[in-house]
Amino acid sequence: MISTEDRYGYALKFTGLPFGTTGRELTELLKRSDAKSVVILRNPKNYNLLKYATNKDMLTEAASLELKIKGSILFWLNLNEKACHACGSPEHIAKDCDKERQIKPKYLNRTQALSQFKKKKSFSYADVTRGGINNRRRQQSYTNNNHRE
């Protein structure tokens, strides 16, 4: 059995990956670097893929390669080196990053957040029972699906 020291003795952090990049998309890049394995870790809170992977063996040769994927420049770093969480660059941290950030609207409460989905016209019970084109279609599909021969 391989010890943890042996497994991560020649490991690099791969930063700058676009969000959602999978190991399958990295296979060609990893073949060029003679990587023996890749592990893309997942965020324990939401199970999304994290933006880094570890690479074993051929440490210096792999680190000298300049790679791009989907227009993003990729960086090879030691595991303990810090990098920007937004773009992956080792030259700055996220608060100093010039990459355009996606600003999510801040809601005061749950009702306010759900209001964007509830902008449909509301119908009264009388409107629904009165029937219309939508109601007739619904009845036709119901009789067609439940018709026994």
PDB file of C-alpha atoms in Angstrom:
ATOM      1  CA  MET A   1       0.000   0.000   0.000  1.00  0.00           C
ATOM      2  CA  ILE A   2       1.294   3.455  -0.933  1.00  0.00           C
ATOM      3  CA  SER A   3       1.679   5.912   1.918  1.00  0.00           C
ATOM      4  CA  THR A   4       0.238   9.413   1.807  1.00  0.00           C
ATOM      5  CA  GLU A   5       3.756  10.881   1.706  1.00  0.00           C
ATOM      6  CA  ASP A   6       4.601   8.851  -1.397  1.00  0.00           C
ATOM      7  CA  ARG A   7       1.308   9.720  -3.026  1.00  0.00           C
ATOM      8  CA  TYR A   8       1.670  13.484  -2.546  1.00  0.00           C
ATOM      9  CA  GLY A   9       5.474  13.700  -2.553  1.00  0.00           C
ATOM     10  CA  TYR A  10       5.479  14.794  -6.189  1.00  0.00           C
ATOM     11  CA  ALA A  11       2.156  16.589  -6.374  1.00  0.00           C
ATOM     12  CA  LEU A  12       1.133  19.875  -7.952  1.00  0.00           C
ATOM     13  CA  LYS A  13      -1.969  21.995  -7.703  1.00  0.00           C
ATOM     14  CA  PHE A  14      -3.521  22.814 -11.068  1.00  0.00           C
ATOM     15  CA  THR A  15      -5.281  26.221 -10.949  1.00  0.00           C
ATOM     16  CA  GLY A  16      -7.086  28.389 -13.455  1.00  0.00           C
ATOM     17  CA  LEU A  17      -9.534  25.691 -14.521  1.00  0.00           C
ATOM     18  CA  PRO A  18     -12.865  27.043 -15.780  1.00  0.00           C
ATOM     19  CA  PHE A  19     -15.777  26.187 -13.493  1.00  0.00           C
ATOM     20  CA  GLY A  20     -17.206  22.732 -14.150  1.00  0.00           C
ATOM     21  CA  THR A  21     -14.125  21.318 -15.897  1.00  0.00           C
ATOM     22  CA  THR A  22     -14.133  17.543 -15.569  1.00  0.00           C
ATOM     23  CA  GLY A  23     -11.300  15.036 -15.535  1.00  0.00           C
ATOM     24  CA  ARG A  24     -12.403  13.793 -18.937  1.00  0.00           C
ATOM     25  CA  GLU A  25     -11.738  17.222 -20.439  1.00  0.00           C
ATOM     26  CA  LEU A  26      -8.250  17.219 -18.924  1.00  0.00           C
ATOM     27  CA  THR A  27      -7.094  13.850 -20.304  1.00  0.00           C
ATOM     28  CA  GLU A  28      -5.302  15.267 -23.357  1.00  0.00           C
ATOM     29  CA  LEU A  29      -3.527  17.929 -21.280  1.00  0.00           C
ATOM     30  CA  LEU A  30      -2.512  15.378 -18.673  1.00  0.00           C
ATOM     31  CA  LYS A  31      -1.139  12.986 -21.305  1.00  0.00           C
ATOM     32  CA  ARG A  32       1.219  15.748 -22.472  1.00  0.00           C
ATOM     33  CA  SER A  33       2.470  16.219 -18.913  1.00  0.00           C
ATOM     34  CA  ASP A  34       2.884  12.442 -18.308  1.00  0.00           C
ATOM     35  CA  ALA A  35       0.636  12.655 -15.253  1.00  0.00           C
ATOM     36  CA  LYS A  36      -0.018   9.329 -13.568  1.00  0.00           C
ATOM     37  CA  SER A  37      -3.287  10.349 -11.964  1.00  0.00           C
ATOM     38  CA  VAL A  38      -5.564  13.280 -11.355  1.00  0.00           C
ATOM     39  CA  VAL A  39      -7.947  13.915  -8.489  1.00  0.00           C
ATOM     40  CA  ILE A  40     -10.514  16.674  -8.824  1.00  0.00           C
ATOM     41  CA  LEU A  41     -11.795  17.309  -5.362  1.00  0.00           C
ATOM     42  CA  ARG A  42     -15.380  18.246  -4.618  1.00  0.00           C
ATOM     43  CA  ASN A  43     -16.755  20.892  -2.303  1.00  0.00           C
ATOM     44  CA  PRO A  44     -18.164  19.050   0.732  1.00  0.00           C
ATOM     45  CA  LYS A  45     -21.059  21.515   1.087  1.00  0.00           C
ATOM     46  CA  ASN A  46     -22.564  21.411  -2.418  1.00  0.00           C
ATOM     47  CA  TYR A  47     -20.557  18.639  -4.170  1.00  0.00           C
ATOM     48  CA  ASN A  48     -19.484  20.972  -7.003  1.00  0.00           C
ATOM     49  CA  LEU A  49     -16.093  20.261  -8.525  1.00  0.00           C
ATOM     50  CA  LEU A  50     -13.346  22.355  -6.980  1.00  0.00           C
ATOM     51  CA  LYS A  51     -11.080  24.343  -9.279  1.00  0.00           C
ATOM     52  CA  TYR A  52      -7.903  22.381  -8.699  1.00  0.00           C
ATOM     53  CA  ALA A  53      -6.463  18.927  -9.178  1.00  0.00           C
ATOM     54  CA  THR A  54      -3.335  17.104  -8.001  1.00  0.00           C
ATOM     55  CA  ASN A  55      -0.763  15.698 -10.356  1.00  0.00           C
ATOM     56  CA  LYS A  56       1.901  13.109  -9.458  1.00  0.00           C
ATOM     57  CA  ASP A  57       5.315  12.300 -10.990  1.00  0.00           C
ATOM     58  CA  MET A  58       7.328  14.290 -13.510  1.00  0.00           C
ATOM     59  CA  LEU A  59       6.905  17.327 -11.268  1.00  0.00           C
ATOM     60  CA  THR A  60       9.371  19.687 -12.895  1.00  0.00           C
ATOM     61  CA  GLU A  61       8.561  18.668 -16.457  1.00  0.00           C
ATOM     62  CA  ALA A  62       4.830  19.141 -15.916  1.00  0.00           C
ATOM     63  CA  ALA A  63       5.358  22.464 -14.162  1.00  0.00           C
ATOM     64  CA  SER A  64       7.240  23.833 -17.178  1.00  0.00           C
ATOM     65  CA  LEU A  65       4.324  23.228 -19.566  1.00  0.00           C
ATOM     66  CA  GLU A  66       2.098  26.170 -20.474  1.00  0.00           C
ATOM     67  CA  LEU A  67      -1.455  24.956 -20.933  1.00  0.00           C
ATOM     68  CA  LYS A  68      -4.807  26.508 -21.871  1.00  0.00           C
ATOM     69  CA  ILE A  69      -8.310  25.082 -21.751  1.00  0.00           C
ATOM     70  CA  LYS A  70     -11.466  26.874 -22.943  1.00  0.00           C
ATOM     71  CA  GLY A  71      -9.430  30.085 -23.242  1.00  0.00           C
ATOM     72  CA  SER A  72      -8.250  29.997 -19.614  1.00  0.00           C
ATOM     73  CA  ILE A  73      -4.548  29.907 -18.769  1.00  0.00           C
ATOM     74  CA  LEU A  74      -3.730  27.077 -16.366  1.00  0.00           C
ATOM     75  CA  PHE A  75      -1.119  27.294 -13.620  1.00  0.00           C
ATOM     76  CA  TRP A  76       0.949  24.581 -11.916  1.00  0.00           C
ATOM     77  CA  LEU A  77       1.608  25.363  -8.242  1.00  0.00           C
ATOM     78  CA  ASN A  78       2.938  23.603  -5.186  1.00  0.00           C
ATOM     79  CA  LEU A  79       0.194  22.391  -2.866  1.00  0.00           C
ATOM     80  CA  ASN A  80       0.969  24.992  -0.198  1.00  0.00           C
ATOM     81  CA  GLU A  81       1.099  27.990  -2.597  1.00  0.00           C
ATOM     82  CA  LYS A  82      -1.802  30.432  -2.534  1.00  0.00           C
ATOM     83  CA  ALA A  83      -3.706  31.346  -5.673  1.00  0.00           C
ATOM     84  CA  CYS A  84      -6.666  33.511  -6.613  1.00  0.00           C
ATOM     85  CA  HIS A  85      -9.930  31.643  -6.058  1.00  0.00           C
ATOM     86  CA  ALA A  86     -11.599  33.530  -8.925  1.00  0.00           C
ATOM     87  CA  CYS A  87      -9.133  33.028 -11.797  1.00  0.00           C
ATOM     88  CA  GLY A  88      -6.465  30.690 -10.372  1.00  0.00           C
ATOM     89  CA  SER A  89      -3.530  33.066 -10.847  1.00  0.00           C
ATOM     90  CA  PRO A  90      -0.694  32.728  -8.332  1.00  0.00           C
ATOM     91  CA  GLU A  91       0.196  36.419  -8.749  1.00  0.00           C
ATOM     92  CA  HIS A  92      -2.679  37.796  -6.652  1.00  0.00           C
ATOM     93  CA  ILE A  93      -5.524  36.773  -4.346  1.00  0.00           C
ATOM     94  CA  ALA A  94      -9.273  36.979  -5.014  1.00  0.00           C
ATOM     95  CA  LYS A  95      -9.857  40.410  -3.444  1.00  0.00           C
ATOM     96  CA  ASP A  96      -7.307  41.945  -5.869  1.00  0.00           C
ATOM     97  CA  CYS A  97      -8.569  40.036  -8.941  1.00  0.00           C
ATOM     98  CA  ASP A  98      -9.692  42.021 -11.974  1.00  0.00           C
ATOM     99  CA  LYS A  99     -11.820  39.181 -13.367  1.00  0.00           C
ATOM    100  CA  GLU A 100     -15.452  40.238 -13.686  1.00  0.00           C
ATOM    101  CA  ARG A 101     -17.392  38.844 -10.764  1.00  0.00           C
ATOM    102  CA  GLN A 102     -20.937  37.598 -10.998  1.00  0.00           C
ATOM    103  CA  ILE A 103     -22.940  39.647  -8.567  1.00  0.00           C
ATOM    104  CA  LYS A 104     -25.834  37.726  -7.110  1.00  0.00           C
ATOM    105  CA  PRO A 105     -28.826  39.714  -5.890  1.00  0.00           C
ATOM    106  CA  LYS A 106     -29.080  39.850  -2.127  1.00  0.00           C
ATOM    107  CA  TYR A 107     -32.524  39.073  -0.825  1.00  0.00           C
ATOM    108  CA  LEU A 108     -33.780  40.125   2.559  1.00  0.00           C
ATOM    109  CA  ASN A 109     -35.987  37.085   3.001  1.00  0.00           C
ATOM    110  CA  ARG A 110     -37.206  33.925   1.318  1.00  0.00           C
ATOM    111  CA  THR A 111     -40.436  35.500   0.077  1.00  0.00           C
ATOM    112  CA  GLN A 112     -38.497  38.170  -1.761  1.00  0.00           C
ATOM    113  CA  ALA A 113     -36.242  35.548  -3.357  1.00  0.00           C
ATOM    114  CA  LEU A 114     -39.174  33.445  -4.555  1.00  0.00           C
ATOM    115  CA  SER A 115     -41.071  36.432  -5.960  1.00  0.00           C
ATOM    116  CA  GLN A 116     -39.096  36.261  -9.210  1.00  0.00           C
ATOM    117  CA  PHE A 117     -40.676  32.869  -9.934  1.00  0.00           C
ATOM    118  CA  LYS A 118     -44.199  33.910  -8.984  1.00  0.00           C
ATOM    119  CA  LYS A 119     -44.675  36.606 -11.621  1.00  0.00           C
ATOM    120  CA  LYS A 120     -47.223  34.478 -13.491  1.00  0.00           C
ATOM    121  CA  LYS A 121     -50.781  35.729 -13.760  1.00  0.00           C
ATOM    122  CA  SER A 122     -52.834  34.230 -10.984  1.00  0.00           C
ATOM    123  CA  PHE A 123     -56.202  32.640 -11.735  1.00  0.00           C
ATOM    124  CA  SER A 124     -59.167  32.386  -9.457  1.00  0.00           C
ATOM    125  CA  TYR A 125     -60.932  29.085  -8.855  1.00  0.00           C
ATOM    126  CA  ALA A 126     -63.814  30.305 -11.057  1.00  0.00           C
ATOM    127  CA  ASP A 127     -61.412  31.017 -13.941  1.00  0.00           C
ATOM    128  CA  VAL A 128     -59.964  27.535 -13.754  1.00  0.00           C
ATOM    129  CA  THR A 129     -63.325  25.722 -13.492  1.00  0.00           C
ATOM    130  CA  ARG A 130     -64.901  27.832 -16.239  1.00  0.00           C
ATOM    131  CA  GLY A 131     -62.591  26.036 -18.620  1.00  0.00           C
ATOM    132  CA  GLY A 132     -60.879  27.293 -21.650  1.00  0.00           C
ATOM    133  CA  ILE A 133     -58.492  26.053 -24.291  1.00  0.00           C
ATOM    134  CA  ASN A 134     -55.967  24.849 -21.725  1.00  0.00           C
ATOM    135  CA  ASN A 135     -58.644  22.997 -19.751  1.00  0.00           C
ATOM    136  CA  ARG A 136     -59.984  21.258 -22.902  1.00  0.00           C
ATOM    137  CA  ARG A 137     -56.470  20.168 -23.866  1.00  0.00           C
ATOM    138  CA  ARG A 138     -55.934  18.808 -20.391  1.00  0.00           C
ATOM    139  CA  GLN A 139     -59.218  16.847 -20.577  1.00  0.00           C
ATOM    140  CA  GLN A 140     -58.353  15.445 -24.021  1.00  0.00           C
ATOM    141  CA  SER A 141     -54.921  14.257 -22.919  1.00  0.00           C
ATOM    142  CA  TYR A 142     -56.466  12.739 -19.787  1.00  0.00           C
ATOM    143  CA  THR A 143     -59.056  10.757 -21.767  1.00  0.00           C
ATOM    144  CA  ASN A 144     -56.503   9.709 -24.399  1.00  0.00           C
ATOM    145  CA  ASN A 145     -54.035   8.481 -21.798  1.00  0.00           C
ATOM    146  CA  ASN A 146     -56.628   6.637 -19.716  1.00  0.00           C
ATOM    147  CA  HIS A 147     -58.629   5.118 -22.575  1.00  0.00           C
ATOM    148  CA  ARG A 148     -58.630   1.318 -22.454  1.00  0.00           C
ATOM    149  CA  GLU A 149     -59.088  -0.761 -25.549  1.00  0.00           C
TER     150      GLU A 149
END
